[in-house]
Structures are given as C-alpha cells and as structure tokens.
GROMACS .gro file of C-alpha atoms in nm:
model
  346
    1UNK     CA    1  -2.103   0.844   0.572
    2UNK     CA    2  -1.816   1.021   0.901
    3UNK     CA    3  -2.219   1.027   1.114
    4UNK     CA    4  -2.294   0.662   0.987
    5UNK     CA    5  -1.894   0.523   1.122
    6UNK     CA    6  -1.999   0.691   1.458
    7UNK     CA    7  -2.291   0.569   1.477
    8UNK     CA    8  -2.105   0.246   1.486
    9UNK     CA    9  -1.841   0.282   1.697
   10UNK     CA   10  -2.049   0.347   1.982
   11UNK     CA   11  -2.342   0.124   1.932
   12UNK     CA   12  -2.016  -0.206   1.919
   13UNK     CA   13  -1.951  -0.005   2.278
   14UNK     CA   14  -2.226   0.012   2.406
   15UNK     CA   15  -2.301  -0.310   2.405
   16UNK     CA   16  -2.032  -0.447   2.363
   17UNK     CA   17  -1.747  -0.207   2.536
   18UNK     CA   18  -1.424  -0.287   2.410
   19UNK     CA   19  -1.156  -0.542   2.686
   20UNK     CA   20  -0.835  -0.685   2.582
   21UNK     CA   21  -1.042  -1.027   2.643
   22UNK     CA   22  -1.261  -0.872   2.410
   23UNK     CA   23  -0.964  -0.856   2.168
   24UNK     CA   24  -0.816  -1.145   2.245
   25UNK     CA   25  -1.190  -1.337   2.051
   26UNK     CA   26  -1.159  -1.102   1.792
   27UNK     CA   27  -0.871  -1.291   1.762
   28UNK     CA   28  -0.941  -1.623   1.806
   29UNK     CA   29  -1.256  -1.541   1.536
   30UNK     CA   30  -0.990  -1.449   1.318
   31UNK     CA   31  -0.783  -1.738   1.420
   32UNK     CA   32  -1.075  -1.978   1.318
   33UNK     CA   33  -1.095  -1.902   0.962
   34UNK     CA   34  -1.377  -1.565   1.023
   35UNK     CA   35  -1.287  -1.195   0.981
   36UNK     CA   36  -1.468  -0.908   1.156
   37UNK     CA   37  -1.720  -0.710   1.076
   38UNK     CA   38  -1.752  -0.388   0.974
   39UNK     CA   39  -1.922  -0.340   1.396
   40UNK     CA   40  -1.602  -0.575   1.509
   41UNK     CA   41  -1.398  -0.306   1.243
   42UNK     CA   42  -1.548   0.022   1.447
   43UNK     CA   43  -1.446  -0.077   1.844
   44UNK     CA   44  -1.099  -0.102   1.733
   45UNK     CA   45  -1.104   0.319   1.747
   46UNK     CA   46  -1.124   0.403   2.079
   47UNK     CA   47  -0.933   0.190   2.241
   48UNK     CA   48  -0.734   0.230   2.623
   49UNK     CA   49  -0.327   0.170   2.643
   50UNK     CA   50  -0.359  -0.144   2.739
   51UNK     CA   51  -0.604  -0.233   2.478
   52UNK     CA   52  -0.443  -0.106   2.222
   53UNK     CA   53  -0.136  -0.335   2.357
   54UNK     CA   54  -0.361  -0.568   2.330
   55UNK     CA   55  -0.427  -0.533   1.966
   56UNK     CA   56  -0.098  -0.517   1.866
   57UNK     CA   57  -0.042  -0.855   2.043
   58UNK     CA   58  -0.368  -0.994   1.844
   59UNK     CA   59  -0.249  -0.831   1.495
   60UNK     CA   60   0.132  -1.005   1.593
   61UNK     CA   61  -0.016  -1.384   1.618
   62UNK     CA   62  -0.253  -1.332   1.340
   63UNK     CA   63  -0.001  -1.251   1.119
   64UNK     CA   64   0.258  -1.575   1.292
   65UNK     CA   65  -0.101  -1.802   1.198
   66UNK     CA   66  -0.116  -1.659   0.841
   67UNK     CA   67   0.243  -1.445   0.687
   68UNK     CA   68   0.455  -1.643   0.504
   69UNK     CA   69   0.812  -1.628   0.690
   70UNK     CA   70   0.897  -1.543   0.299
   71UNK     CA   71   0.859  -1.151   0.231
   72UNK     CA   72   0.764  -1.000  -0.032
   73UNK     CA   73   0.985  -0.756  -0.250
   74UNK     CA   74   0.912  -0.515  -0.482
   75UNK     CA   75   1.125  -0.238  -0.649
   76UNK     CA   76   0.928  -0.014  -0.876
   77UNK     CA   77   1.073   0.272  -1.113
   78UNK     CA   78   0.901   0.644  -1.226
   79UNK     CA   79   0.841   0.546  -1.572
   80UNK     CA   80   0.673   0.891  -1.687
   81UNK     CA   81   0.733   1.203  -1.424
   82UNK     CA   82   0.567   1.498  -1.345
   83UNK     CA   83   0.298   1.685  -1.545
   84UNK     CA   84  -0.045   1.540  -1.386
   85UNK     CA   85  -0.358   1.637  -1.419
   86UNK     CA   86  -0.553   1.521  -1.161
   87UNK     CA   87  -0.514   1.758  -0.845
   88UNK     CA   88  -0.424   1.492  -0.598
   89UNK     CA   89  -0.326   1.752  -0.236
   90UNK     CA   90  -0.044   1.478  -0.150
   91UNK     CA   91   0.161   1.505  -0.491
   92UNK     CA   92   0.471   1.583  -0.595
   93UNK     CA   93   0.340   1.508  -0.938
   94UNK     CA   94   0.046   1.719  -1.031
   95UNK     CA   95   0.066   1.990  -1.283
   96UNK     CA   96  -0.152   2.231  -0.982
   97UNK     CA   97   0.122   2.246  -0.704
   98UNK     CA   98   0.532   2.394  -0.758
   99UNK     CA   99   0.748   2.135  -0.663
  100UNK     CA  100   0.994   2.153  -0.847
  101UNK     CA  101   1.010   1.760  -0.896
  102UNK     CA  102   1.162   1.626  -1.251
  103UNK     CA  103   0.920   1.580  -1.520
  104UNK     CA  104   0.966   1.359  -1.851
  105UNK     CA  105   0.761   1.199  -2.082
  106UNK     CA  106   0.914   0.790  -2.083
  107UNK     CA  107   1.235   0.686  -1.972
  108UNK     CA  108   1.459   0.531  -2.234
  109UNK     CA  109   1.492   0.170  -2.304
  110UNK     CA  110   1.842   0.040  -2.196
  111UNK     CA  111   1.730   0.277  -1.829
  112UNK     CA  112   1.483   0.091  -1.721
  113UNK     CA  113   1.648  -0.231  -1.797
  114UNK     CA  114   1.953  -0.156  -1.645
  115UNK     CA  115   1.752  -0.110  -1.364
  116UNK     CA  116   1.561  -0.384  -1.364
  117UNK     CA  117   1.826  -0.616  -1.409
  118UNK     CA  118   2.023  -0.470  -1.143
  119UNK     CA  119   1.687  -0.522  -0.913
  120UNK     CA  120   1.687  -0.843  -1.008
  121UNK     CA  121   2.093  -0.969  -0.861
  122UNK     CA  122   1.974  -0.728  -0.573
  123UNK     CA  123   1.666  -1.045  -0.540
  124UNK     CA  124   1.377  -0.854  -0.493
  125UNK     CA  125   1.107  -1.045  -0.560
  126UNK     CA  126   0.873  -0.809  -0.883
  127UNK     CA  127   0.952  -0.555  -1.049
  128UNK     CA  128   0.689  -0.190  -1.177
  129UNK     CA  129   0.689  -0.029  -1.395
  130UNK     CA  130   0.449   0.370  -1.249
  131UNK     CA  131   0.371   0.635  -1.456
  132UNK     CA  132   0.221   0.938  -1.387
  133UNK     CA  133  -0.047   1.078  -1.560
  134UNK     CA  134  -0.446   0.955  -1.521
  135UNK     CA  135  -0.393   0.751  -1.723
  136UNK     CA  136  -0.068   0.613  -2.003
  137UNK     CA  137  -0.215   0.470  -2.338
  138UNK     CA  138  -0.082   0.509  -2.703
  139UNK     CA  139   0.154   0.557  -2.795
  140UNK     CA  140   0.373   0.609  -2.454
  141UNK     CA  141   0.112   0.262  -2.337
  142UNK     CA  142   0.284   0.097  -2.595
  143UNK     CA  143   0.672   0.140  -2.566
  144UNK     CA  144   0.596   0.050  -2.219
  145UNK     CA  145   0.477  -0.316  -2.278
  146UNK     CA  146   0.768  -0.395  -2.558
  147UNK     CA  147   0.963  -0.331  -2.195
  148UNK     CA  148   0.705  -0.537  -1.991
  149UNK     CA  149   0.747  -0.801  -2.343
  150UNK     CA  150   1.139  -0.825  -2.287
  151UNK     CA  151   1.091  -0.818  -1.942
  152UNK     CA  152   0.886  -1.090  -1.915
  153UNK     CA  153   1.179  -1.313  -2.138
  154UNK     CA  154   1.433  -1.200  -1.898
  155UNK     CA  155   1.227  -1.381  -1.648
  156UNK     CA  156   1.319  -1.366  -1.229
  157UNK     CA  157   1.119  -1.125  -1.185
  158UNK     CA  158   0.728  -1.091  -1.122
  159UNK     CA  159   0.611  -0.760  -1.267
  160UNK     CA  160   0.333  -0.508  -1.157
  161UNK     CA  161   0.188  -0.217  -1.361
  162UNK     CA  162   0.171   0.100  -1.244
  163UNK     CA  163  -0.037   0.331  -1.509
  164UNK     CA  164  -0.368   0.531  -1.359
  165UNK     CA  165  -0.716   0.457  -1.467
  166UNK     CA  166  -0.648   0.216  -1.736
  167UNK     CA  167  -1.003   0.098  -2.009
  168UNK     CA  168  -1.049  -0.321  -2.047
  169UNK     CA  169  -0.906  -0.268  -2.394
  170UNK     CA  170  -0.528  -0.061  -2.235
  171UNK     CA  171  -0.515  -0.348  -1.953
  172UNK     CA  172  -0.585  -0.669  -2.127
  173UNK     CA  173  -0.257  -0.495  -2.405
  174UNK     CA  174  -0.061  -0.555  -2.049
  175UNK     CA  175  -0.192  -0.915  -1.896
  176UNK     CA  176  -0.057  -1.045  -2.213
  177UNK     CA  177   0.229  -0.802  -2.318
  178UNK     CA  178   0.372  -0.943  -1.902
  179UNK     CA  179   0.216  -0.777  -1.652
  180UNK     CA  180   0.099  -1.054  -1.309
  181UNK     CA  181  -0.092  -0.792  -1.106
  182UNK     CA  182  -0.153  -0.422  -1.172
  183UNK     CA  183  -0.120  -0.103  -0.857
  184UNK     CA  184  -0.433   0.115  -0.794
  185UNK     CA  185  -0.464   0.299  -0.446
  186UNK     CA  186  -0.754   0.387  -0.334
  187UNK     CA  187  -0.537   0.629  -0.083
  188UNK     CA  188  -0.848   0.680   0.169
  189UNK     CA  189  -1.142   0.596   0.333
  190UNK     CA  190  -1.399   0.722   0.086
  191UNK     CA  191  -1.507   1.025   0.397
  192UNK     CA  192  -1.185   1.109   0.285
  193UNK     CA  193  -1.087   1.129  -0.055
  194UNK     CA  194  -1.284   1.358  -0.215
  195UNK     CA  195  -1.178   1.622  -0.036
  196UNK     CA  196  -0.861   1.502  -0.101
  197UNK     CA  197  -0.876   1.493  -0.517
  198UNK     CA  198  -1.150   1.646  -0.718
  199UNK     CA  199  -1.119   1.490  -1.043
  200UNK     CA  200  -1.185   1.165  -0.950
  201UNK     CA  201  -1.310   0.877  -0.719
  202UNK     CA  202  -1.190   0.592  -0.518
  203UNK     CA  203  -1.543   0.476  -0.778
  204UNK     CA  204  -1.317   0.556  -1.074
  205UNK     CA  205  -0.977   0.356  -0.842
  206UNK     CA  206  -1.254  -0.013  -0.826
  207UNK     CA  207  -1.427   0.034  -1.157
  208UNK     CA  208  -1.006   0.031  -1.310
  209UNK     CA  209  -0.937  -0.260  -1.031
  210UNK     CA  210  -1.208  -0.465  -1.158
  211UNK     CA  211  -1.151  -0.449  -1.507
  212UNK     CA  212  -0.778  -0.554  -1.432
  213UNK     CA  213  -0.876  -0.846  -1.225
  214UNK     CA  214  -1.118  -0.920  -1.555
  215UNK     CA  215  -0.788  -0.924  -1.727
  216UNK     CA  216  -0.668  -1.252  -1.509
  217UNK     CA  217  -0.455  -0.998  -1.300
  218UNK     CA  218  -0.419  -0.905  -0.908
  219UNK     CA  219  -0.495  -0.669  -0.735
  220UNK     CA  220  -0.243  -0.390  -0.565
  221UNK     CA  221  -0.383  -0.118  -0.369
  222UNK     CA  222  -0.344   0.049  -0.033
  223UNK     CA  223  -0.233   0.361   0.000
  224UNK     CA  224  -0.150   0.707   0.238
  225UNK     CA  225  -0.241   0.706   0.597
  226UNK     CA  226  -0.134   1.081   0.783
  227UNK     CA  227  -0.336   1.228   0.569
  228UNK     CA  228  -0.572   1.435   0.806
  229UNK     CA  229  -0.726   1.166   0.758
  230UNK     CA  230  -0.911   0.989   1.148
  231UNK     CA  231  -0.796   0.660   1.334
  232UNK     CA  232  -1.194   0.613   1.224
  233UNK     CA  233  -1.103   0.662   0.909
  234UNK     CA  234  -0.824   0.395   0.854
  235UNK     CA  235  -1.067   0.157   1.036
  236UNK     CA  236  -1.325   0.324   0.709
  237UNK     CA  237  -1.004   0.240   0.402
  238UNK     CA  238  -0.889  -0.054   0.520
  239UNK     CA  239  -1.270  -0.167   0.502
  240UNK     CA  240  -1.353  -0.053   0.186
  241UNK     CA  241  -1.039  -0.225   0.071
  242UNK     CA  242  -1.184  -0.563   0.092
  243UNK     CA  243  -1.401  -0.496  -0.140
  244UNK     CA  244  -1.168  -0.522  -0.423
  245UNK     CA  245  -0.985  -0.820  -0.235
  246UNK     CA  246  -0.622  -0.706  -0.251
  247UNK     CA  247  -0.319  -0.941  -0.210
  248UNK     CA  248  -0.114  -0.669  -0.187
  249UNK     CA  249  -0.158  -0.334   0.090
  250UNK     CA  250   0.094  -0.060  -0.037
  251UNK     CA  251   0.084   0.125   0.334
  252UNK     CA  252   0.238   0.453   0.286
  253UNK     CA  253   0.313   0.727   0.559
  254UNK     CA  254   0.281   1.057   0.458
  255UNK     CA  255   0.604   1.220   0.331
  256UNK     CA  256   0.428   1.622   0.355
  257UNK     CA  257   0.627   1.784   0.023
  258UNK     CA  258   0.636   2.151  -0.026
  259UNK     CA  259   0.486   2.338  -0.160
  260UNK     CA  260   0.213   2.063  -0.193
  261UNK     CA  261  -0.145   2.140   0.003
  262UNK     CA  262  -0.031   1.908   0.248
  263UNK     CA  263   0.241   2.036   0.265
  264UNK     CA  264   0.272   2.106   0.672
  265UNK     CA  265   0.081   1.843   0.762
  266UNK     CA  266   0.139   1.688   1.149
  267UNK     CA  267   0.375   1.389   1.155
  268UNK     CA  268   0.152   1.029   1.270
  269UNK     CA  269   0.339   0.899   1.559
  270UNK     CA  270   0.473   0.567   1.611
  271UNK     CA  271   0.289   0.419   1.798
  272UNK     CA  272  -0.115   0.526   1.590
  273UNK     CA  273   0.167   0.456   1.213
  274UNK     CA  274   0.182   0.058   1.457
  275UNK     CA  275  -0.144   0.028   1.558
  276UNK     CA  276  -0.216   0.164   1.196
  277UNK     CA  277  -0.017  -0.167   1.094
  278UNK     CA  278  -0.248  -0.418   1.361
  279UNK     CA  279  -0.557  -0.304   1.219
  280UNK     CA  280  -0.518  -0.308   0.849
  281UNK     CA  281  -0.352  -0.652   1.009
  282UNK     CA  282  -0.670  -0.819   1.164
  283UNK     CA  283  -0.895  -0.674   0.858
  284UNK     CA  284  -0.669  -0.857   0.647
  285UNK     CA  285  -0.482  -1.113   0.796
  286UNK     CA  286  -0.359  -1.269   0.460
  287UNK     CA  287  -0.265  -1.009   0.250
  288UNK     CA  288   0.128  -0.828   0.149
  289UNK     CA  289   0.076  -0.554   0.374
  290UNK     CA  290   0.350  -0.374   0.243
  291UNK     CA  291   0.511  -0.041   0.356
  292UNK     CA  292   0.609   0.178   0.103
  293UNK     CA  293   0.683   0.585   0.088
  294UNK     CA  294   0.774   0.727   0.411
  295UNK     CA  295   0.888   0.434   0.592
  296UNK     CA  296   1.258   0.621   0.598
  297UNK     CA  297   1.136   0.859   0.822
  298UNK     CA  298   1.029   0.593   1.088
  299UNK     CA  299   1.238   0.531   1.412
  300UNK     CA  300   1.403   0.149   1.328
  301UNK     CA  301   1.215   0.002   1.583
  302UNK     CA  302   0.829   0.171   1.498
  303UNK     CA  303   0.981  -0.013   1.129
  304UNK     CA  304   1.162  -0.382   1.403
  305UNK     CA  305   0.738  -0.363   1.542
  306UNK     CA  306   0.576  -0.322   1.285
  307UNK     CA  307   0.805  -0.646   1.096
  308UNK     CA  308   0.646  -0.823   1.357
  309UNK     CA  309   0.277  -0.800   1.383
  310UNK     CA  310   0.233  -0.689   1.025
  311UNK     CA  311   0.420  -0.604   0.791
  312UNK     CA  312   0.603  -0.865   0.542
  313UNK     CA  313   0.696  -0.731   0.255
  314UNK     CA  314   0.785  -0.363   0.091
  315UNK     CA  315   0.911  -0.157  -0.145
  316UNK     CA  316   1.213  -0.141  -0.152
  317UNK     CA  317   1.513   0.133  -0.291
  318UNK     CA  318   1.468   0.426  -0.429
  319UNK     CA  319   1.070   0.590  -0.461
  320UNK     CA  320   0.848   0.841  -0.670
  321UNK     CA  321   0.981   1.117  -0.575
  322UNK     CA  322   1.107   1.135  -0.232
  323UNK     CA  323   1.393   0.826  -0.133
  324UNK     CA  324   1.327   0.527  -0.006
  325UNK     CA  325   1.604   0.333   0.204
  326UNK     CA  326   1.868   0.138   0.023
  327UNK     CA  327   1.836  -0.216  -0.045
  328UNK     CA  328   2.154  -0.358   0.231
  329UNK     CA  329   2.074  -0.223   0.525
  330UNK     CA  330   1.630  -0.327   0.450
  331UNK     CA  331   1.761  -0.696   0.325
  332UNK     CA  332   1.950  -0.624   0.686
  333UNK     CA  333   1.598  -0.584   0.810
  334UNK     CA  334   1.373  -0.799   0.697
  335UNK     CA  335   1.663  -1.046   0.842
  336UNK     CA  336   1.700  -0.922   1.224
  337UNK     CA  337   1.344  -0.929   1.254
  338UNK     CA  338   1.332  -1.345   1.184
  339UNK     CA  339   1.259  -1.358   0.668
  340UNK     CA  340   1.382  -1.510   0.464
  341UNK     CA  341   1.519  -1.242   0.217
  342UNK     CA  342   1.760  -1.499  -0.062
  343UNK     CA  343   1.985  -1.310  -0.353
  344UNK     CA  344   2.050  -1.525  -0.641
  345UNK     CA  345   2.377  -1.601  -0.545
  346UNK     CA  346   2.232  -1.765  -0.193
   0.00000   0.00000   0.00000
C-alpha cells in the first residue's frame, strides 16, 4: 500500500506540478460539487510553504460554502472502562498495558442519567455511551439499551453509541432503543493500522459500520493522528473513510499515555494539525469534522484556525481517559469563531 501511494504521488507531481493555482483548481472542482480523485488527493502530500498556505485557504472556502454555522456538539461518557482484550497501542484501556486507568464493569443508572441531564442543560446536541472491550453483549447490552430507552423519552439530545465490533442483532437492538448514530473509528490508514493493532482489522470495523448503516443508523467514524503515520498515510486514511461515508469524522490528536507502546511519540506540530484538517475538509467537504481527544493540548490559535478551515463540531467536556476542555470555555471559543451555539436558556 505504501508503495502504491508513493507511485500515485510521484505520478501526479510529474504530470501536474502542484502550484497555488493548481490547488485553487481543486478547490473550484469541490465548490462545483465534485470530489477529489485519489491521485488529486495524494498530490497534497508534499507541498511548499506557499502551497500549504493555498491549501489552508482553499479548505476555509470549502468550509464556508458547505459547513453549517450551527456548531455540532456532543458529549460522551465512559460507560464501561478498562480490561479491554484488544492490543491497540495508543489505548490506556487495553489489558495488555499497565497504565493505571480506572476499571469498572458498567456505569450505574443514576450517574448516567445525571450526566445526560447536565449535558442537556448546557446545550450539548448529542450524547453517547462508550464502552471498552471488543464488543458489548448479553446483560450489559440490555442494561444500556434500557438507559437509551429512558434517554429517548427524556428527549433534547440525539443519541449515539460506541460499543465496539457489534453484530447486526446487537446493532438492531440499539437502534430500537433509540440510538440514531453509531460510532466506530477506523483510527488510521490501512497501511499503518496493522502496525498499531493485531487483534482486529480495519475490515472488521467496516463490517460493523455497514451493519450499523443497514439498521438505519448514521455513521460517525474517524480516528487519531500523530501515531507515527506519514502525511501520505493521513491522506490514505481520509480516502479510506470515504468508503464508509460518515456524517461525522472525529479527529483525535494522540495524547501519549504512559505505559502504552506510544508513550514516547513526538507530538505533531500545530502546522501539521492544520494541514491535516485542511486535507480532510477537501476530501470530505460535507461531513462534520469533529475535534475530539487531544485538542486541549493544542494552542488556542491553532484551535481557532482549525475552526476556520474545517472543524465544525467537537466532543465537549471530559473524554474517556484524558481530560477535555471545560464546556463553558468551549462555548466561548466556538462563538468567538463565528459559530452558533445556543443553550436551552437562550
């Protein structure tokens, strides 16, 4: 796969040298309703600083044209934590690594409902239960379906779920309980993912996503950047996501967790984060690009620029095993960047 991507990029650069004008042509193609070909997307890998600036501005125009000014917010709770059988190298909840992360079997009813009510009161648009482990099943699945039925009756927020590699029957039970959107990250490019996890594959994830869509659920799928992948692999990742056509794409920035194999990974620069956001916006002009884990470590000016050029959604509040930004601070930032965010009191 890496060799294939290299050949594509060389072919494009040899036949059509990338310039700011060429990037503008790609932008105009997208604004006219077209989409980038694989070769065109791969041409965005190796750019001069001037070309990078042109790419960032092109992404800003695409966002202005196709992105909603109503900010898409969601909040998640860690409904089952730790002791995961999978060996994902970035994850604090894997039983393969000693990270000191709290473990518990299932969040209790009252805690779940209280957290949902709090997020509803702050104007958060969507709410998701997230569970560790390869897949949720049995009594635990039925318990959380009961929570969802109660949350559906309460109303006020869209309901999402992230519960691993579920089969069609389990996904149908969640849909019947009120879940509207299923989350399953592809995490990284196929050429890189196999170096990060050996216990399941991207094809396993796609199978789950296709089964979720067959029930009538929308799809939320993205991943993590900064796990040692190349820029070419980030483009490959964005192109692979087109196979599952998510309405929402979470972009996590790796937070190296002590005890995991990626604990000493060097962080991405702010510039690299901006270029990644721009590339994802050019490849996915209509999707919600959602900042997720790791954004609290990004400089505020990079966060602001990211909202200008592509980010129009976010997971807000505390996250799974790392601390997120405070909701009030998030709302202030979102509004200052020209997005609408209404609380129930407004």
